Structures are given as C-alpha cells and as structure tokens.
Coordinates of C-alpha atoms in Angstrom, one line a residue:
X17 CA 36.4 42.5 -31.3
X18 CA 39.7 41.8 -29.3
X19 CA 40.6 39.2 -27.0
X20 CA 43.7 39.4 -24.8
X21 CA 44.9 42.0 -26.9
X22 CA 44.3 40.6 -30.3
X23 CA 41.6 40.6 -32.8
X24 CA 39.5 37.9 -32.7
X25 CA 39.5 35.6 -35.9
X26 CA 43.4 36.6 -36.4
X27 CA 46.3 33.6 -35.6
X28 CA 49.6 33.7 -36.7
X29 CA 51.1 31.0 -39.0
X30 CA 51.5 27.5 -37.4
X31 CA 54.7 26.2 -36.2
X32 CA 54.0 23.5 -38.8
X33 CA 54.0 26.2 -41.9
X34 CA 56.8 28.1 -40.2
X35 CA 59.2 25.1 -40.1
X36 CA 57.9 24.2 -43.6
X37 CA 58.5 27.4 -44.7
X38 CA 62.3 27.4 -43.4
X39 CA 63.2 23.9 -43.8
X40 CA 66.9 24.4 -44.6
X41 CA 67.2 26.6 -41.5
X42 CA 65.2 24.7 -39.1
X43 CA 67.1 21.1 -40.5
X44 CA 70.6 22.6 -40.4
X45 CA 70.1 24.2 -36.8
X46 CA 68.5 21.2 -35.3
X47 CA 71.1 18.9 -37.0
X48 CA 73.8 20.9 -35.5
X49 CA 72.0 20.4 -31.8
X50 CA 71.8 16.5 -32.5
X51 CA 75.4 16.5 -33.5
X52 CA 76.7 18.7 -30.4
X53 CA 74.8 16.6 -28.0
X54 CA 76.0 13.3 -29.2
X55 CA 79.6 14.4 -29.1
X56 CA 79.3 15.2 -25.6
X57 CA 77.6 11.8 -24.8
X58 CA 80.8 10.4 -26.7
X59 CA 83.3 12.4 -24.9
X60 CA 82.3 11.0 -21.7
X61 CA 82.0 7.6 -22.6
X62 CA 85.7 7.8 -23.9
X63 CA 86.9 9.5 -20.7
X64 CA 85.1 6.8 -18.9
X65 CA 87.0 4.4 -20.6
X66 CA 90.3 6.0 -19.8
X67 CA 89.9 6.9 -16.3
X68 CA 88.1 3.8 -15.2
X69 CA 91.5 1.0 -15.8
X70 CA 93.5 3.1 -13.8
X71 CA 91.3 3.5 -10.6
X72 CA 90.3 -0.5 -11.0
X73 CA 94.1 -1.3 -11.2
X74 CA 95.1 1.2 -8.5
X75 CA 92.3 2.2 -6.4
X76 CA 90.6 -1.1 -6.8
X77 CA 93.4 -3.1 -5.4
X78 CA 93.7 -0.9 -2.1
X79 CA 90.2 -1.2 -1.0
X80 CA 90.8 -4.3 0.9
X81 CA 94.3 -4.2 1.3
X82 CA 97.8 -2.3 1.8
X83 CA 100.7 -2.6 -0.2
X84 CA 104.0 -2.6 1.1
X85 CA 107.3 -1.6 -0.8
X86 CA 110.9 -1.4 0.2
X87 CA 112.1 1.9 0.8
X88 CA 114.8 3.2 -2.1
X89 CA 118.0 1.5 -0.5
X90 CA 115.6 -1.9 -1.3
X91 CA 114.7 -2.8 2.6
X92 CA 111.7 -2.5 4.9
X93 CA 112.5 -1.2 8.6
X94 CA 112.5 -4.0 11.0
X95 CA 110.8 -1.9 13.6
X96 CA 107.9 -0.9 11.1
X97 CA 107.5 -4.6 10.4
X98 CA 107.1 -5.5 14.0
X99 CA 104.6 -2.7 14.4
X100 CA 102.5 -4.0 11.8
X101 CA 102.6 -7.7 13.0
X102 CA 101.8 -7.0 16.5
X103 CA 99.4 -4.0 15.2
X104 CA 95.6 -5.5 16.6
X105 CA 93.9 -4.2 13.3
X106 CA 96.2 -5.9 11.2
X107 CA 95.0 -9.7 10.2
X108 CA 98.0 -10.9 8.0
X109 CA 101.3 -9.6 6.8
X110 CA 102.1 -11.5 3.6
X111 CA 105.6 -11.2 1.3
X112 CA 104.8 -10.9 -2.3
X113 CA 106.3 -10.1 -5.3
X114 CA 105.2 -6.8 -7.2
X115 CA 105.4 -6.8 -11.0
X116 CA 103.6 -4.4 -13.7
X117 CA 102.0 -5.5 -17.0
X118 CA 100.5 -2.8 -19.5
X119 CA 97.1 -1.9 -20.3
X120 CA 96.3 0.1 -23.6
X121 CA 93.7 2.6 -23.5
X122 CA 92.5 5.6 -26.2
X123 CA 95.8 7.8 -25.0
X124 CA 98.6 5.2 -24.3
X125 CA 98.7 2.8 -21.3
X126 CA 98.5 2.5 -17.7
X127 CA 100.3 -0.2 -15.5
X128 CA 98.2 -3.3 -14.0
X129 CA 99.9 -5.0 -10.8
X130 CA 100.7 -8.3 -11.4
X131 CA 101.4 -10.2 -7.7
X132 CA 103.1 -13.2 -6.6
X133 CA 102.1 -14.2 -3.4
X134 CA 103.8 -17.8 -1.7
X135 CA 101.8 -20.5 -2.2
X136 CA 100.5 -20.9 1.1
X137 CA 99.0 -17.3 1.0
X138 CA 97.6 -17.6 -2.7
X139 CA 93.9 -18.4 -1.9
X140 CA 94.0 -16.2 1.0
X141 CA 94.9 -13.1 -1.2
X142 CA 92.7 -14.3 -3.9
X143 CA 89.8 -14.0 -1.4
X144 CA 90.7 -10.8 0.2
X145 CA 91.2 -9.1 -2.9
X146 CA 87.2 -10.3 -3.5
X147 CA 88.2 -11.8 -7.0
X148 CA 85.9 -14.7 -8.6
X149 CA 86.8 -17.0 -11.2
X150 CA 84.7 -16.9 -14.0
X151 CA 86.5 -19.2 -16.5
X152 CA 89.2 -21.9 -16.4
X153 CA 90.6 -22.8 -12.9
X154 CA 93.3 -21.5 -10.2
X155 CA 96.9 -21.9 -11.1
X156 CA 99.2 -24.3 -9.6
X157 CA 102.6 -23.4 -7.8
X158 CA 105.6 -24.3 -10.0
X159 CA 103.9 -24.6 -13.2
X160 CA 104.3 -21.2 -14.5
X161 CA 100.4 -20.5 -14.7
X162 CA 98.5 -17.2 -14.4
X163 CA 95.2 -15.9 -13.7
X164 CA 94.3 -12.5 -15.0
X165 CA 91.2 -10.0 -15.0
X166 CA 88.4 -10.6 -17.8
X167 CA 89.0 -6.9 -18.9
X168 CA 92.9 -7.4 -19.0
X169 CA 92.4 -10.5 -21.3
X170 CA 90.1 -8.9 -24.0
X171 CA 92.7 -5.8 -23.9
X172 CA 95.5 -8.0 -24.5
X173 CA 93.8 -10.2 -26.8
X174 CA 94.5 -13.3 -24.4
X175 CA 92.3 -16.6 -23.8
X176 CA 92.5 -19.4 -21.6
X177 CA 95.8 -21.5 -22.9
X178 CA 97.5 -18.4 -24.4
X179 CA 101.0 -17.4 -23.1
X180 CA 101.8 -14.3 -21.6
X181 CA 105.2 -12.7 -21.0
X182 CA 108.5 -11.2 -22.4
X183 CA 109.3 -14.6 -24.2
X184 CA 106.1 -14.5 -26.4
X185 CA 105.8 -10.5 -26.6
X186 CA 108.8 -8.5 -26.1
X187 CA 106.7 -5.4 -25.1
X188 CA 105.5 -7.0 -22.4
X189 CA 106.6 -6.1 -18.7
X190 CA 106.2 -9.6 -17.4
X191 CA 109.7 -11.5 -17.8
X192 CA 109.5 -15.2 -19.1
X193 CA 106.3 -16.9 -20.0
X194 CA 103.0 -17.8 -18.3
X195 CA 100.2 -19.7 -19.4
X196 CA 96.8 -18.0 -18.9
X197 CA 94.7 -20.9 -17.0
X198 CA 92.0 -18.6 -15.6
X199 CA 90.0 -15.5 -15.9
X200 CA 88.5 -13.4 -13.4
X201 CA 86.3 -10.6 -12.3
X202 CA 86.2 -8.3 -9.3
X203 CA 86.2 -4.7 -8.0
X204 CA 89.8 -4.6 -9.2
X205 CA 92.2 -5.4 -12.3
X206 CA 95.0 -7.7 -11.6
X207 CA 96.8 -10.8 -12.2
X208 CA 97.9 -13.3 -9.6
X209 CA 100.2 -16.3 -9.9
X210 CA 102.8 -17.9 -7.6
X211 CA 106.0 -16.7 -6.3
X212 CA 107.7 -19.9 -7.5
X213 CA 110.1 -20.0 -4.7
X214 CA 111.4 -17.0 -5.0
X215 CA 112.5 -17.2 -8.8
X216 CA 110.5 -14.7 -9.8
X217 CA 112.3 -11.3 -10.8
X218 CA 110.1 -8.8 -9.2
X219 CA 110.3 -6.1 -6.5
X220 CA 109.7 -8.3 -3.1
X221 CA 107.4 -6.5 -0.8
X222 CA 104.5 -7.1 1.7
X223 CA 100.7 -6.8 1.7
X224 CA 98.9 -5.8 4.7
X225 CA 95.5 -7.0 5.0
X226 CA 93.7 -5.4 7.9
X227 CA 90.9 -7.2 9.7
X228 CA 87.3 -6.6 8.4
X229 CA 86.1 -2.9 8.2
X230 CA 89.8 -1.7 9.8
X231 CA 91.2 -0.7 6.5
X232 CA 90.6 3.0 7.0
X233 CA 91.9 2.9 10.7
X234 CA 95.0 0.8 10.0
X235 CA 96.0 3.0 6.9
X236 CA 95.6 6.0 9.4
X237 CA 98.1 4.9 11.5
X238 CA 100.7 4.4 9.1
X239 CA 100.0 7.5 6.9
X240 CA 103.1 9.5 8.1
X241 CA 105.4 6.7 7.6
X242 CA 108.9 8.0 6.3
X243 CA 110.0 6.5 3.0
X244 CA 113.3 5.7 4.1
X245 CA 111.5 2.7 5.9
X246 CA 109.1 1.6 3.4
X247 CA 106.8 2.7 0.8
X248 CA 103.3 2.3 2.0
X249 CA 100.8 2.5 -0.8
X250 CA 97.0 3.0 0.9
X251 CA 93.6 3.6 -0.6
X252 CA 94.0 7.3 0.6
X253 CA 97.3 7.6 -1.4
X254 CA 96.1 5.8 -5.0
X255 CA 92.6 7.8 -4.9
X256 CA 94.5 11.1 -4.5
X257 CA 97.1 9.9 -7.7
X258 CA 93.9 9.0 -9.4
X259 CA 91.9 11.9 -8.7
X260 CA 95.1 14.0 -9.8
X261 CA 95.3 12.2 -13.4
X262 CA 91.3 11.6 -13.7
X263 CA 91.0 15.6 -13.3
X264 CA 93.8 16.5 -16.2
X265 CA 91.4 14.5 -18.6
X266 CA 88.2 15.5 -17.0
X267 CA 89.7 19.2 -17.9
X268 CA 90.5 18.5 -21.3
X269 CA 87.3 16.9 -22.4
X270 CA 85.4 19.7 -20.1
X271 CA 87.3 22.5 -22.2
X272 CA 86.2 20.6 -25.6
X273 CA 82.5 20.5 -24.4
X274 CA 82.6 24.0 -23.5
X275 CA 83.9 24.6 -27.0
X276 CA 81.3 22.6 -28.3
X277 CA 78.6 24.4 -26.3
X278 CA 80.3 27.9 -27.2
X279 CA 80.4 27.3 -30.8
X280 CA 77.0 26.2 -31.5
X281 CA 75.4 28.6 -29.1
X282 CA 77.3 31.6 -30.9
X283 CA 76.2 29.9 -34.3
X284 CA 72.8 29.6 -33.0
X285 CA 72.8 33.3 -32.0
X286 CA 74.0 34.5 -35.6
X287 CA 71.5 32.1 -37.3
X288 CA 68.4 33.6 -35.2
X289 CA 69.3 37.2 -35.8
X290 CA 69.5 36.9 -39.3
X291 CA 66.4 34.7 -39.4
X292 CA 64.2 37.1 -37.4
X293 CA 65.7 40.2 -39.2
X294 CA 64.5 38.6 -42.4
X295 CA 60.9 38.4 -40.4
X296 CA 60.7 41.8 -39.5
X297 CA 58.0 42.4 -41.9
X298 CA 55.9 39.3 -40.2
X299 CA 56.3 40.8 -36.9
X300 CA 55.0 44.2 -38.1
X301 CA 52.0 42.9 -39.2
X302 CA 51.6 40.7 -36.2
X303 CA 51.9 43.8 -34.0
X304 CA 49.5 45.8 -36.4
X305 CA 46.9 43.2 -35.9
X306 CA 46.9 43.6 -32.2
X307 CA 49.4 41.1 -31.0
X308 CA 52.1 42.7 -28.3
X309 CA 55.9 42.4 -28.3
X310 CA 55.6 39.7 -25.5
X311 CA 53.2 37.3 -27.3
X312 CA 55.3 37.6 -30.5
X313 CA 58.3 36.8 -28.3
X314 CA 56.7 34.0 -26.5
X315 CA 56.0 32.7 -30.1
X316 CA 59.5 32.8 -31.0
X317 CA 60.5 31.3 -27.7
X318 CA 58.1 28.3 -28.5
X319 CA 59.6 28.1 -32.0
X320 CA 63.5 28.2 -30.5
X321 CA 62.5 26.2 -27.8
X322 CA 60.5 23.2 -29.9
X323 CA 63.5 23.2 -32.1
X324 CA 66.1 22.7 -29.3
X325 CA 64.1 19.9 -27.6
X326 CA 64.0 18.2 -31.1
X327 CA 67.6 18.5 -31.4
X328 CA 68.2 17.6 -27.9
X329 CA 66.2 14.7 -27.8
X330 CA 67.4 13.2 -31.5
X331 CA 71.3 13.9 -30.0
X332 CA 70.1 11.9 -26.9
X333 CA 69.0 9.0 -29.1
X334 CA 72.0 9.2 -31.4
X335 CA 74.3 9.4 -28.7
X336 CA 72.8 6.2 -26.6
X337 CA 72.0 4.2 -30.2
X338 CA 75.9 4.9 -31.3
X339 CA 77.2 4.3 -27.3
X340 CA 75.4 1.1 -27.5
X341 CA 76.6 -0.4 -30.7
X342 CA 80.0 1.1 -29.8
X343 CA 79.7 -0.7 -26.5
X344 CA 79.1 -3.9 -28.2
X345 CA 81.6 -3.7 -31.2
X346 CA 84.5 -1.9 -29.9
X347 CA 84.7 -0.9 -26.2
X348 CA 83.8 -4.3 -24.5
X349 CA 85.7 -6.4 -27.0
X350 CA 89.1 -4.5 -26.3
X351 CA 88.3 -4.7 -22.4
X352 CA 87.7 -0.7 -22.2
X353 CA 85.5 -0.3 -19.2
X354 CA 82.0 1.5 -20.6
X355 CA 79.0 3.7 -19.5
X356 CA 76.1 4.2 -21.9
X357 CA 75.1 7.7 -20.1
X358 CA 76.8 9.3 -17.0
X359 CA 75.4 12.4 -15.3
X360 CA 78.1 14.5 -16.2
X361 CA 77.3 14.1 -19.5
X362 CA 73.6 14.6 -19.4
X363 CA 74.0 17.6 -17.4
X364 CA 76.6 18.8 -20.4
X365 CA 74.2 17.6 -22.7
X366 CA 71.3 19.7 -21.4
X367 CA 73.4 22.8 -21.5
X368 CA 73.7 22.9 -25.1
X369 CA 69.9 23.4 -25.8
X370 CA 69.5 25.9 -22.7
X371 CA 72.5 28.0 -24.2
X372 CA 71.0 27.9 -27.6
X373 CA 67.7 28.8 -26.5
X374 CA 69.0 31.8 -24.5
X375 CA 71.4 33.1 -27.7
X376 CA 68.4 33.0 -29.9
X377 CA 66.2 34.4 -28.0
X378 CA 68.6 37.6 -27.2
X379 CA 68.4 38.9 -31.1
X380 CA 64.8 38.2 -31.1
X381 CA 63.9 40.4 -28.2
X382 CA 66.2 43.2 -29.0
X383 CA 64.8 43.1 -32.4
X384 CA 61.3 43.4 -31.4
X385 CA 62.1 46.5 -29.2
X386 CA 63.1 48.2 -32.3
X387 CA 60.5 47.4 -34.5
X388 CA 57.8 50.0 -35.4
X389 CA 54.9 48.0 -37.0
X390 CA 53.9 50.8 -38.8
X391 CA 57.3 51.6 -40.5
X392 CA 57.7 48.3 -41.4
X393 CA 54.9 47.6 -43.2
X394 CA 54.8 50.7 -44.9
X395 CA 58.4 50.1 -46.2
X396 CA 57.6 46.4 -47.4
X397 CA 54.1 47.8 -49.2

C-alpha cells in the first residue's frame, strides 16, 4: 500500500543519522559558514569605526553652524561679510581661529577641527554646537586650557590634566601646549579653547550661526559663493565629501564580502556535488522504494537548509560575541565608534546561507535528473 507515492512503512534515513554518518563533511561546511558570517559582521564594524569619526568631525560640526574660511589670498570679501551680517536668517557671525588635530583609525588618520573663538563667544559656540561637558571644567581665557571630545581623548590616550600640542608631541598639529581640563560629548568631535587675544597661529576665519531651523535655507543662499570671496564649508559640502570617502571604503569591504560569499558558495557547490554523487546508491534505493525525485530533492533541500541555518545562527552568535568583546576591549578604549550589528551587515550575512543553499541544491537537482534507479541499484549490487 502506498501513501503519496511512497510505500507504507518505508522511511528514509533521518537527519540525525545522516549528519552523524557524515559528521566530518557537515562540520567542515558548517564551520566555513560560521566563519564567513562572522567575517562579514567584523568587516562592517571596522568600516563603521573608520567612517564614523570622519562624519562626526566634519559633517557633525556643520549640522548647526557654517564655517567660513578665507579665500586663497587670505581674505574674506567685505561685501560677503555685510551680506551675512544683514541676513535675517543669520543669528550671529563669530570670528574664530581654525586648527586641526589628528584622529588615528585603522587605515591612517583623519583631521579633527580645533576651534578658538574669542572669549566672549566661547559659551555661545559651545551651546550652538550642542556639546555637553561630561568631565572636568570649562577652560579659562589666557591659561592655555582646552576641552576635547571623549572619543578623541581616548584615541589620543589623554585624560584630565594631560597636555596636548607640539611641545609634548612633535607629531601633533596643535602648536604650543594646552592643558586638557574638560571632556565633552556631543553630535560632533571637536576641541575648543580660547583665541587668547590673537596669539593662536591658526587660520583666522568665521563661524556663521543661522537662526533656529534656518541652516539649510541659509546655506542655500551662499551655495554658489565664488572661492575668490571666501571658502564656505556647509553641511551639504561636508556630506558630499564624506559620502565620496565612505563610498570608497564601503566598496572595498563590499568587494571583500562578495569574495567571501563567492568562495564559500563555490566551495559549497563543489562539496555538495561530491557529496550527492557519492549518495547515488541511496537516491536510487529511495526511488525504487517509491519516493519521487521531488521528494528526494526536498529532503536534500532540508538537509542543506538545516546546515545553512545552523551556520548562519552560529556565525551571528560568534560575530555578536566577538564584536561585544572587541567593542569593550579594543574599539571603545581607543575611541573608535562602534556598533554591534548594522543592517547592511545582516543583509550580507543572510546572503551567505542563501547563496550556499542555492549552489548546493543545483548539483543535487542535476544528479537526480540523471539517476536511473534500476541502473544504480544493479551497479552497486
């Protein structure tokens, strides 16, 4: 008697018996899947740690203010200044000295802006940049004191009471020596000190502070300002440059992720072909017992899917576990922005088991279409 084309009382080997009998092959493929998913997650964490400081130091700084640098001849056009001063969208125009410091990441360094406003504008700029003092105190004018972002402090291995500048580190970009008296947090990475009555050897420029919720409109009015008049660094320009730089790094790690997916998929396909080729006798027996090719292929699909799901879950678990440990012991102590799992990483990680399942099923389906159960059984008897 048959049920759904299969003789009653017949039952193919269980998954447990199959995996037990093919333990070495199963473990090898599963470990490869786990490692591949793990690598994709780590790739994305590194990408984020490299891109995010640049975004916070550049785009983050221009989210609330617009920076104005002198033109190549070292001047800012007077007519432009009058236009900004009289613009109803502008709240204030503040003289400031611009310097840079460095931030180390995995592949080099990026510049972080150091601002030196005049003493009567210091607190105003601090508030407009939406910074928050989380340790120490605010600097005092004339005392060569500075406050720095907590991520930058960790990156430079600085704490309250330490000094920063060329006098203590010849590789530093900040001239002289400043005492770190405060640690800040906020949506941008920057440093703040006082202009010290014009004694700062930096680029003298301006910060335009638009009125509340008028930043985009203000920037739009000066979008096409000629560089001969002044260099206006707005949020749009900062975002454009950031996206160009981030795109290059994302492409690099994207190619690496695709390479991982391709290699593991190709290896899975080859392994699957060899594995199912060696099981021709088993498939022939199952067909002779009344199992259809579709039922056998479905069983093979379940075997492959179970193995891929196990590898995916194991890879996610390993990636999250390793990421959490690395975040606490390496990323955060060095001031590297860290995220445990990004959406892009999850999408790429899911792609791995999907591709390996497809590449694994193709040879299984092809072999089943070529198997003649009687011929296979007679050959092996």
